[in-house]
Short mmCIF file of C-alpha atoms and ligand atoms in Angstrom, two decimals:
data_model
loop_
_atom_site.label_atom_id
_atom_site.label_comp_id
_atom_site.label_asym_id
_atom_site.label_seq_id
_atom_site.Cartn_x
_atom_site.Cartn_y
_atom_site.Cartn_z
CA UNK U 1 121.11 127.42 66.11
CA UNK U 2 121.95 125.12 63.24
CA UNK U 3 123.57 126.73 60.40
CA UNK U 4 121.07 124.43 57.84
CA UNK U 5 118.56 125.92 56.50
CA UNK U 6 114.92 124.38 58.34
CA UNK U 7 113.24 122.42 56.12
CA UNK U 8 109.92 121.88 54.34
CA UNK U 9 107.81 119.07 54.09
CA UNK U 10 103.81 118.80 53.31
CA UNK U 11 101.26 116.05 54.05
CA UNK U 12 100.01 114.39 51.20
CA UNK U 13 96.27 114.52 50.92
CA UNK U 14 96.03 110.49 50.04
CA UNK U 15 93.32 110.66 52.41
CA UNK U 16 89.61 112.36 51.36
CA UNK U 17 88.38 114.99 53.04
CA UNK U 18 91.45 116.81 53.58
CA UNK U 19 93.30 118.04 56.60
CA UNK U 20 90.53 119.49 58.51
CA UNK U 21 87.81 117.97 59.94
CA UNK U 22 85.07 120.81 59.00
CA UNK U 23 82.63 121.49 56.22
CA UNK U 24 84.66 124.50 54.98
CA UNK U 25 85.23 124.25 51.17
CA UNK U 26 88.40 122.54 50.40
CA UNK U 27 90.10 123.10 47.16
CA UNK U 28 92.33 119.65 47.68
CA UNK U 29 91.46 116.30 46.00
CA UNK U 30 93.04 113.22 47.19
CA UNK U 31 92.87 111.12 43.91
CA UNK U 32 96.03 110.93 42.35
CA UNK U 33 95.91 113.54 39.32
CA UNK U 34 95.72 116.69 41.84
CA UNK U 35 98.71 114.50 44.15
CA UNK U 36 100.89 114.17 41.36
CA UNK U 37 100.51 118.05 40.06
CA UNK U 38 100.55 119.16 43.58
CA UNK U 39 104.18 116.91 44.22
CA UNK U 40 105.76 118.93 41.28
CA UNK U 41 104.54 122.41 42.57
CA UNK U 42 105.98 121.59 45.56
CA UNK U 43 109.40 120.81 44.68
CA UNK U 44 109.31 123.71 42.68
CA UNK U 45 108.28 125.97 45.49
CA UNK U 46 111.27 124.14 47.29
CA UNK U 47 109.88 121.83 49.86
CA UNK U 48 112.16 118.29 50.37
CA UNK U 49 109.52 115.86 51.80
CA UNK U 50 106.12 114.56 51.00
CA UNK U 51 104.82 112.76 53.91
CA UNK U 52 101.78 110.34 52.93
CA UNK U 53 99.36 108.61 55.55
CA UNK U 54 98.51 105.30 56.40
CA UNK U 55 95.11 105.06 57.19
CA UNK U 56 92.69 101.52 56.13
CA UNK U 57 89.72 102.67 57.84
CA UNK U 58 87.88 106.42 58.62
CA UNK U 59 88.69 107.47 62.34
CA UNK U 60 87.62 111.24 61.56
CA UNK U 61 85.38 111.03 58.25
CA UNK U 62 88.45 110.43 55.85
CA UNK U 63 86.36 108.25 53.93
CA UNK U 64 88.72 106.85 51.35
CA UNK U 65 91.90 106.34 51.40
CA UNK U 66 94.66 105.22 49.05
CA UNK U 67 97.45 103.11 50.80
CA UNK U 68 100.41 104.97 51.23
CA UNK U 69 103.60 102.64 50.17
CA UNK U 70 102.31 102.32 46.40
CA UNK U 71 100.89 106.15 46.17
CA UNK U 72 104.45 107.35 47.12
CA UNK U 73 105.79 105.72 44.16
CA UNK U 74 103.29 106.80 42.19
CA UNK U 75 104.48 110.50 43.24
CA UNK U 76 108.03 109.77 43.60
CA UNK U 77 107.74 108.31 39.48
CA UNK U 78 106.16 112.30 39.05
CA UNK U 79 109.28 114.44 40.50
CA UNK U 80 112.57 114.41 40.54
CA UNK U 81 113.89 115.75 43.23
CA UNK U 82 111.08 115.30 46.25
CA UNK U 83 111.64 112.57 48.73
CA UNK U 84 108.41 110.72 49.83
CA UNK U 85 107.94 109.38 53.43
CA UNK U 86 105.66 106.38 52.81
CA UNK U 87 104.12 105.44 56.12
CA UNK U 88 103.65 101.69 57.65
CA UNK U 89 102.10 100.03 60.46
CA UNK U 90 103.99 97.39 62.48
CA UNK U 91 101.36 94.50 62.52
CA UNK U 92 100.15 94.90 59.25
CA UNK U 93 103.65 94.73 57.83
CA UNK U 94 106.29 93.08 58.75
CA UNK U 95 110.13 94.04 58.76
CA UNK U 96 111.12 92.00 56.05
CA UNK U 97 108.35 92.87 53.48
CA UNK U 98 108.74 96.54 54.12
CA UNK U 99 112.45 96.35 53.97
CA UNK U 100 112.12 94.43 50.46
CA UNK U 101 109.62 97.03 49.03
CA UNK U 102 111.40 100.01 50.05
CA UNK U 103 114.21 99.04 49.09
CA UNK U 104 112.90 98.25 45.25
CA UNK U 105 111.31 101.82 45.34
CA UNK U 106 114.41 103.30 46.62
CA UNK U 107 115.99 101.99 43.62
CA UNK U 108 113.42 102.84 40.84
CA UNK U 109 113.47 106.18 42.38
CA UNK U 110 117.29 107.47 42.45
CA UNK U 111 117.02 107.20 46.90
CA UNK U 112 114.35 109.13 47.32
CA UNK U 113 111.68 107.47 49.11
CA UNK U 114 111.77 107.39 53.40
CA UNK U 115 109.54 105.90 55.63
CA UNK U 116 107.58 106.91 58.72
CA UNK U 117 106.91 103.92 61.52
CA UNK U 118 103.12 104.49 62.80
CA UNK U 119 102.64 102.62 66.20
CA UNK U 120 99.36 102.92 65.87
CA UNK U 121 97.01 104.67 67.92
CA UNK U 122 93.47 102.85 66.90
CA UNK U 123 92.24 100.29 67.87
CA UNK U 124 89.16 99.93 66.06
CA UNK U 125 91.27 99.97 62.98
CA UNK U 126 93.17 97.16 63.87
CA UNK U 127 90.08 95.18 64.78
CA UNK U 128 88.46 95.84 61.41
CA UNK U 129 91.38 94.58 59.65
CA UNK U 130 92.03 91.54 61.01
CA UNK U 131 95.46 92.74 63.40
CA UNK U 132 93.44 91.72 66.59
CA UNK U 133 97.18 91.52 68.22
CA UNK U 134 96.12 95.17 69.36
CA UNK U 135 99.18 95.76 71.89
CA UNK U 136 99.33 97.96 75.14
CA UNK U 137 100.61 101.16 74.08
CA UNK U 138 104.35 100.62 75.33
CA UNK U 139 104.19 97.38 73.84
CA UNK U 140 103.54 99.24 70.59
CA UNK U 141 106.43 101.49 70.77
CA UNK U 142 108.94 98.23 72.01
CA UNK U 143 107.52 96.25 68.82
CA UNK U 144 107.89 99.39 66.85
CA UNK U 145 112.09 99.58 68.13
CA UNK U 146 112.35 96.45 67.33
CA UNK U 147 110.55 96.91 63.52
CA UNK U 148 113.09 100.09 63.06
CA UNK U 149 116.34 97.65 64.34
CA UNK U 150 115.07 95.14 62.08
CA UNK U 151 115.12 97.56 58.89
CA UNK U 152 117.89 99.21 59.71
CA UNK U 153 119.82 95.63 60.07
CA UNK U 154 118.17 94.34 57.06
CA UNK U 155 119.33 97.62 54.93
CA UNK U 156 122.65 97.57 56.14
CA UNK U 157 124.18 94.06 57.14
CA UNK U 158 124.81 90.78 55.50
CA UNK U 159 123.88 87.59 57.27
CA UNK U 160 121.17 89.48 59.54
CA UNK U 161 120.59 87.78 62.55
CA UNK U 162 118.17 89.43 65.37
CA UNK U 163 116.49 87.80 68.26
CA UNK U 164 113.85 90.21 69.69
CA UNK U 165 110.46 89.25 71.54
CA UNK U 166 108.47 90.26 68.48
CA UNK U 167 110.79 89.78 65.20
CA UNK U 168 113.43 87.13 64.56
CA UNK U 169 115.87 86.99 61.69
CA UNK U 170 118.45 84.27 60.79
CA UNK U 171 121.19 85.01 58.91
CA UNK U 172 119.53 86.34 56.01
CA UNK U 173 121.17 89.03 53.11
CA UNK U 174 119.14 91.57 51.13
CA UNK U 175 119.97 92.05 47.72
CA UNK U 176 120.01 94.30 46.14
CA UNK U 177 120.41 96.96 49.29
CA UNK U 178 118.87 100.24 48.95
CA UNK U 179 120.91 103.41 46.92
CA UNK U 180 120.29 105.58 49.54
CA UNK U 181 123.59 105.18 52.42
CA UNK U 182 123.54 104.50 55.02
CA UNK U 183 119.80 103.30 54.34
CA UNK U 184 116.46 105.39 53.47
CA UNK U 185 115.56 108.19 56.45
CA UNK U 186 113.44 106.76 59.44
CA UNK U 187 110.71 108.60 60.72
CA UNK U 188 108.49 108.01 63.56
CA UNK U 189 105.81 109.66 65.44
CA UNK U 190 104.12 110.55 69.05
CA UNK U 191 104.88 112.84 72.02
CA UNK U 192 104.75 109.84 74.44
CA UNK U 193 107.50 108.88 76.41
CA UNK U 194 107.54 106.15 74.40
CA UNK U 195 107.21 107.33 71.86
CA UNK U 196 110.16 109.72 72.67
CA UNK U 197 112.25 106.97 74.02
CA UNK U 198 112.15 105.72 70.67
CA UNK U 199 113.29 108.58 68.69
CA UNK U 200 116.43 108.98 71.00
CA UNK U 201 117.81 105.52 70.56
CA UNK U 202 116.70 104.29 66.83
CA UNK U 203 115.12 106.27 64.33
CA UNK U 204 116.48 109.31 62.46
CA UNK U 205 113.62 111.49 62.49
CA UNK U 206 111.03 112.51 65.29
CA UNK U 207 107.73 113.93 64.02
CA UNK U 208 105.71 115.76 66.82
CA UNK U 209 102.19 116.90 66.61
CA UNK U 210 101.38 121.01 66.53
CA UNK U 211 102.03 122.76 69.51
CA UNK U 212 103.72 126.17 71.09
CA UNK U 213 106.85 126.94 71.04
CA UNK U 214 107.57 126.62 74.53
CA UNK U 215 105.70 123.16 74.43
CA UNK U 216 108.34 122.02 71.24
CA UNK U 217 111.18 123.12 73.18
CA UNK U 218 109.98 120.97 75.95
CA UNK U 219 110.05 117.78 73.81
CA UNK U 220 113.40 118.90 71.77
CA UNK U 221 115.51 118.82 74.97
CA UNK U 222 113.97 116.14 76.28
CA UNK U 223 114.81 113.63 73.38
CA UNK U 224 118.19 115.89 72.85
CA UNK U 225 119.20 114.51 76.03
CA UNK U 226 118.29 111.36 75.74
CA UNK U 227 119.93 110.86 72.20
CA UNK U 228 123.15 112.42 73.46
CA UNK U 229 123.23 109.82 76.41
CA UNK U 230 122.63 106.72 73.81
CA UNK U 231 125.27 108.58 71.16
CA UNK U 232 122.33 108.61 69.20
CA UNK U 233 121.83 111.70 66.46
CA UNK U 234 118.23 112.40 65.90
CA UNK U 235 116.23 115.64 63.89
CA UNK U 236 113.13 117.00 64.50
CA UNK U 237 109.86 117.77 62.47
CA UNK U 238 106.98 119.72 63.86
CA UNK U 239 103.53 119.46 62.37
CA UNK U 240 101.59 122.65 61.19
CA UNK U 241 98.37 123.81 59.68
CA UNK U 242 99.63 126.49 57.98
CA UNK U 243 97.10 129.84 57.10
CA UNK U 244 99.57 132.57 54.73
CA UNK U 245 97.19 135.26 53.91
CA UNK U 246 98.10 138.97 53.04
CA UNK U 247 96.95 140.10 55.77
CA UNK U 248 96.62 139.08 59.61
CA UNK U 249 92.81 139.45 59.56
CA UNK U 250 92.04 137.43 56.61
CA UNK U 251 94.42 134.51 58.00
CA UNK U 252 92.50 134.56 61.53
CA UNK U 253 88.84 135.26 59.33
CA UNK U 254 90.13 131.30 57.68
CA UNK U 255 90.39 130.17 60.90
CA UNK U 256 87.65 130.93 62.58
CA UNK U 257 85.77 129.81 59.62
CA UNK U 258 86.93 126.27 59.78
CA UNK U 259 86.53 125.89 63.51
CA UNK U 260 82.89 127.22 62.58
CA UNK U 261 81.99 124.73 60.19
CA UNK U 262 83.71 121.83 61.95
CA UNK U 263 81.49 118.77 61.69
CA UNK U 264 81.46 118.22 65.87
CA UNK U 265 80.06 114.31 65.53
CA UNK U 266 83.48 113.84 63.20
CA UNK U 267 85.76 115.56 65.46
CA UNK U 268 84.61 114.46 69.23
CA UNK U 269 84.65 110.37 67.87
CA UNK U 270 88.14 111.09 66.92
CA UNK U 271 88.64 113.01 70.08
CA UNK U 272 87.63 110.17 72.21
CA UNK U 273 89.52 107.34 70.23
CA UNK U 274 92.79 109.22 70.27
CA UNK U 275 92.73 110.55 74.35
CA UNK U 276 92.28 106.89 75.17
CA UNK U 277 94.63 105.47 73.13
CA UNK U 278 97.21 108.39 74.76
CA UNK U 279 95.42 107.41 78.79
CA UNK U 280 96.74 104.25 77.72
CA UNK U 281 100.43 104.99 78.39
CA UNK U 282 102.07 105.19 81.46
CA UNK U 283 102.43 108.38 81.79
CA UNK U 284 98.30 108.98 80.71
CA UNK U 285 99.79 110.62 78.20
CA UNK U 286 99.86 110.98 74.48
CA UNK U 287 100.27 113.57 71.28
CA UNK U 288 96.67 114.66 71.89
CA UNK U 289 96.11 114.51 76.05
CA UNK U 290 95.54 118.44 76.26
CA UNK U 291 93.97 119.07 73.19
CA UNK U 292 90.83 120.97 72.93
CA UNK U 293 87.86 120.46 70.77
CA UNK U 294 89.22 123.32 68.36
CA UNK U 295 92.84 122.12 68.24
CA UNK U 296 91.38 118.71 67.02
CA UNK U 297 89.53 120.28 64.20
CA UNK U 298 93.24 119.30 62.17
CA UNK U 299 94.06 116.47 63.48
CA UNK U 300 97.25 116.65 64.44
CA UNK U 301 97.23 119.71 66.67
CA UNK U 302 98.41 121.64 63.75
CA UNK U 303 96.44 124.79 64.68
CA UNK U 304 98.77 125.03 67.74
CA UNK U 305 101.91 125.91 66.30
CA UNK U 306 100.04 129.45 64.93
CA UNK U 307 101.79 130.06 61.38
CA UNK U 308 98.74 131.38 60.69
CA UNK U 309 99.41 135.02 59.65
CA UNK U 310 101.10 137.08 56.74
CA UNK U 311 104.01 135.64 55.11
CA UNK U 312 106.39 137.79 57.27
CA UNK U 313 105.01 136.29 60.99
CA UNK U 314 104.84 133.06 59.67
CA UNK U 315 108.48 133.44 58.62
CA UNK U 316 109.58 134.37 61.91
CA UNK U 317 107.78 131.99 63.91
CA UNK U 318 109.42 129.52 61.65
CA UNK U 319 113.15 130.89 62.13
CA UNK U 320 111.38 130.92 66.36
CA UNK U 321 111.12 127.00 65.99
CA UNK U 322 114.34 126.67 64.35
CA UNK U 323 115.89 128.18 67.11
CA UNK U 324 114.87 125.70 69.80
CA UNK U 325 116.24 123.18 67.44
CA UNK U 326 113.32 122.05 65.14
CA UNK U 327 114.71 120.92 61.73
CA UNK U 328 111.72 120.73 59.47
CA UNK U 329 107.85 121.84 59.41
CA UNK U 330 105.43 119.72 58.22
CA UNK U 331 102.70 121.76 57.06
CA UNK U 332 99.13 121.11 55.89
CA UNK U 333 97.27 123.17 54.03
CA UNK U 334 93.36 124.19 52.74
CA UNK U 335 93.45 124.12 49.34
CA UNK U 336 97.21 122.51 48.80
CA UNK U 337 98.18 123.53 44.90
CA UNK U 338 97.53 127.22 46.00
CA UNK U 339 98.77 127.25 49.11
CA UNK U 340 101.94 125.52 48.38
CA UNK U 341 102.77 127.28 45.53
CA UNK U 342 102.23 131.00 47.66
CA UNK U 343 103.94 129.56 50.42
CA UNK U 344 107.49 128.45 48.03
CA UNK U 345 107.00 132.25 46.65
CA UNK U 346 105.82 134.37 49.32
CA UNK U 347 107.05 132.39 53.11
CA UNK U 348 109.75 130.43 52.01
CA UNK U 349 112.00 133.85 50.59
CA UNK U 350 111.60 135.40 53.44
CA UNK U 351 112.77 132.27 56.02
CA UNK U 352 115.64 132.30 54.34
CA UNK U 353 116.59 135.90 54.74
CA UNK U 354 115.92 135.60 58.24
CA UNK U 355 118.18 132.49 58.51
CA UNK U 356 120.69 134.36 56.62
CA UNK U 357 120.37 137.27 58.83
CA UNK U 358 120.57 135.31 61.85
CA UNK U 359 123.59 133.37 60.63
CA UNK U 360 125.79 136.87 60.09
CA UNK U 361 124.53 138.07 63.47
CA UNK U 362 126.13 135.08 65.18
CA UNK U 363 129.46 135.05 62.77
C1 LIG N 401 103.50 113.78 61.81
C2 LIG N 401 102.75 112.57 62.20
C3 LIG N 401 102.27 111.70 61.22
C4 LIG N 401 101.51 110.58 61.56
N1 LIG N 401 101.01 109.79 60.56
C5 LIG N 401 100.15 108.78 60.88
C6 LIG N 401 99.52 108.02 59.85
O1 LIG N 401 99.73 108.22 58.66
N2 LIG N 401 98.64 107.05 60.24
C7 LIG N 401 98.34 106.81 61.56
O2 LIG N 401 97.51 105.93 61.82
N3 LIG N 401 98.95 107.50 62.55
C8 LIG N 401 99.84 108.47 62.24
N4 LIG N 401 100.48 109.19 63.25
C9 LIG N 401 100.26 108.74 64.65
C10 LIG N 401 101.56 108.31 65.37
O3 LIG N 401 102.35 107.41 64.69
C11 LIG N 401 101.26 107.79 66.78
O4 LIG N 401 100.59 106.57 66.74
C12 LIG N 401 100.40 108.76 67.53
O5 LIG N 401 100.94 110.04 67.37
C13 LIG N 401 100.28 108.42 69.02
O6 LIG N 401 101.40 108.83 69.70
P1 LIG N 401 101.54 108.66 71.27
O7 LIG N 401 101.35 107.20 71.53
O8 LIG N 401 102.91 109.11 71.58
O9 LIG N 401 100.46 109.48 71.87
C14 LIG N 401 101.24 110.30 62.93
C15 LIG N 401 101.73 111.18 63.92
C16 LIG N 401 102.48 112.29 63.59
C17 LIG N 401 102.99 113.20 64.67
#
């Protein structure tokens, strides 16, 4: 198990409507007074990352949504110890631009922002906004590579020359480069074997969608082995809907009450959009391929992974993921201020006594 402590990242509510798709009262705005107070809670409750969303049109009922390179900053200009992970689309940005602006924020920011490469799962999206290059989805993931090569390069390297099939750069220098060294943290998401592919060869983080245990484990040595045959080092961040109640009952009661008032119309559209963009793959695979009506109430699977409970089972289940080599949660929340802050003083304590624990065991 690694001896670092797991780590802690939220999903910034950027987008209305919250993290569930149900008509169960959510105490979580997404304009940018709540984000901002809800940023400093949770560095104070000790989470690391803020991971915003990209979204320019409502797959699921997310109605509005503020664009996610620009509300980072806005968060990032709030705190001052939080990293952000601003998230782009290949197609609608381009290497170049994204390197640029990142690289400006980085700098305003003391090297704290980090990105998180979308390849882009809708179609309908893409339509609406003009990007009618809508790719097959391996195609996605090869122009995505090629996006994360081209940052990377453009980051780190003077005279940056790169001849792929979808980006082409000619000798050109950056300046200034970003603080952060090497370069800012790369994220990128999916459970395809594209997907997956990618994470073991270029970027530096791989963000999963909500699932078991057994299931993470499946996709952790899958992409372990992978990276270790490319030389490649690459961490691992599982999403999760997280429910800390003081008791077991009242945690389940939230539950059940969300799945009850799910708004079905919302949930099945998104249902159907994402399953074909996954039976798209080779494989007829993607992130959401075996997940049920209620798992797609959150929409990314984050019921699955079950830290739904009292601050002690939610702490061990954490310290379980840990030990088949996940390095951070992502977690989502109901009403975020709340539930941040009485995760940082009620979960969070007793992770790290388990870790601790653990730790001396193995010693
Ligand atoms: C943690 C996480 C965050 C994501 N954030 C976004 C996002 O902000 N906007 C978006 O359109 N897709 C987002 N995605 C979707 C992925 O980038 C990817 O397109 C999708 O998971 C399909 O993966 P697959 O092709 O492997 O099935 C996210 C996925 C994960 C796991």
């Amino acid at each position: 198990m690694s001896t670092e402590n797991i780590k802690f990242a939220y999903w910034v509510p950027n987008v209305s409507g919250g993290l569930v798709v149900s008509n169960i009262e959510q105490r979580t705005s997404w304009d940018i007074d709540y984000n901002r107070k809800l940023a400093q809670i949770a560095e104070k409750a000790g989470f690391e990352y803020a991971l915003s969303q990209i979204r320019f049109t409502a797959g699921y009922g997310a109605e509005f949504q503020h664009e996610s390179v620009s509300f980072s900053h806005a968060l990032l200009a709030a705190t001052t110890k939080l990293k952000v992970i601003a998230a782009i689309l290949p197609g609608p940005w381009n290497p170049v631009l994204a390197a640029k602006q990142l690289a400006t924020i980085d700098l305003l920011t003391e090297g704290r922002i980090a990105v998180n490469i979308v390849s882009g799962w809708f179609r309908g999206e893409f339509t609406a906004i003009g990007e009618h290059w809508w790719l097959d989805h391996n195609e996605r993931y090869r122009r995505s590579k090629e996006f994360i090569e081209a940052l990377k390069g453009i980051w780190t390297q003077d005279n940056f020359t790169y001849r792929g099939d979808f980006y082409r750069f000619s000798n050109y220098t950056l300046k200034p480069k970003p603080l952060q060294q090497p370069h800012p943290e790369i994220f990128q998401g999916g459970s395809s074997r594209a997907a997956r592919d990618n994470a073991a060869s270029v970027s530096d983080w791989y963000f999963t969608n909500g699932n078991t245990v057994e299931g993470i484990q499946t996709q952790v040595d899958d992409i372990r082995a992978k990276a270790a045959a490319n030389n490649h080092q690459v961490k691992i961040g599982v999403n999760a809907f997280v429910i800390a109640r003081d008791t077991e009952e009242e945690a389940k009661a939230v539950l059940a009450e969300i799945i009850a008032k799910a708004n079905p119309d919302a949930v099945n559209a998104f249902g159907h959009e994402v399953k074909n963009a996954g039976a798209a793959s080779p494989e007829k695979e993607g992130n959401w391929a075996k997940s049920t009506f209620e798992d797609l109430v959150q929409y990314n699977d984050g019921f699955k992974t079950n830290l739904i409970g009292t601050p002690q089972q939610i702490a061990e289940r954490i310290v379980a993921l840990k030990a088949v080599g996940v390095d951070l949660v992502l977690a989502g929340f109901l009403h975020f201020q709340e539930e941040v802050a009485y995760f940082g003083e009620k979960v969070l304590p007793l992770v790290r006594e388990l870790e601790a624990k653990k730790l001396a065991k193995a010693a």
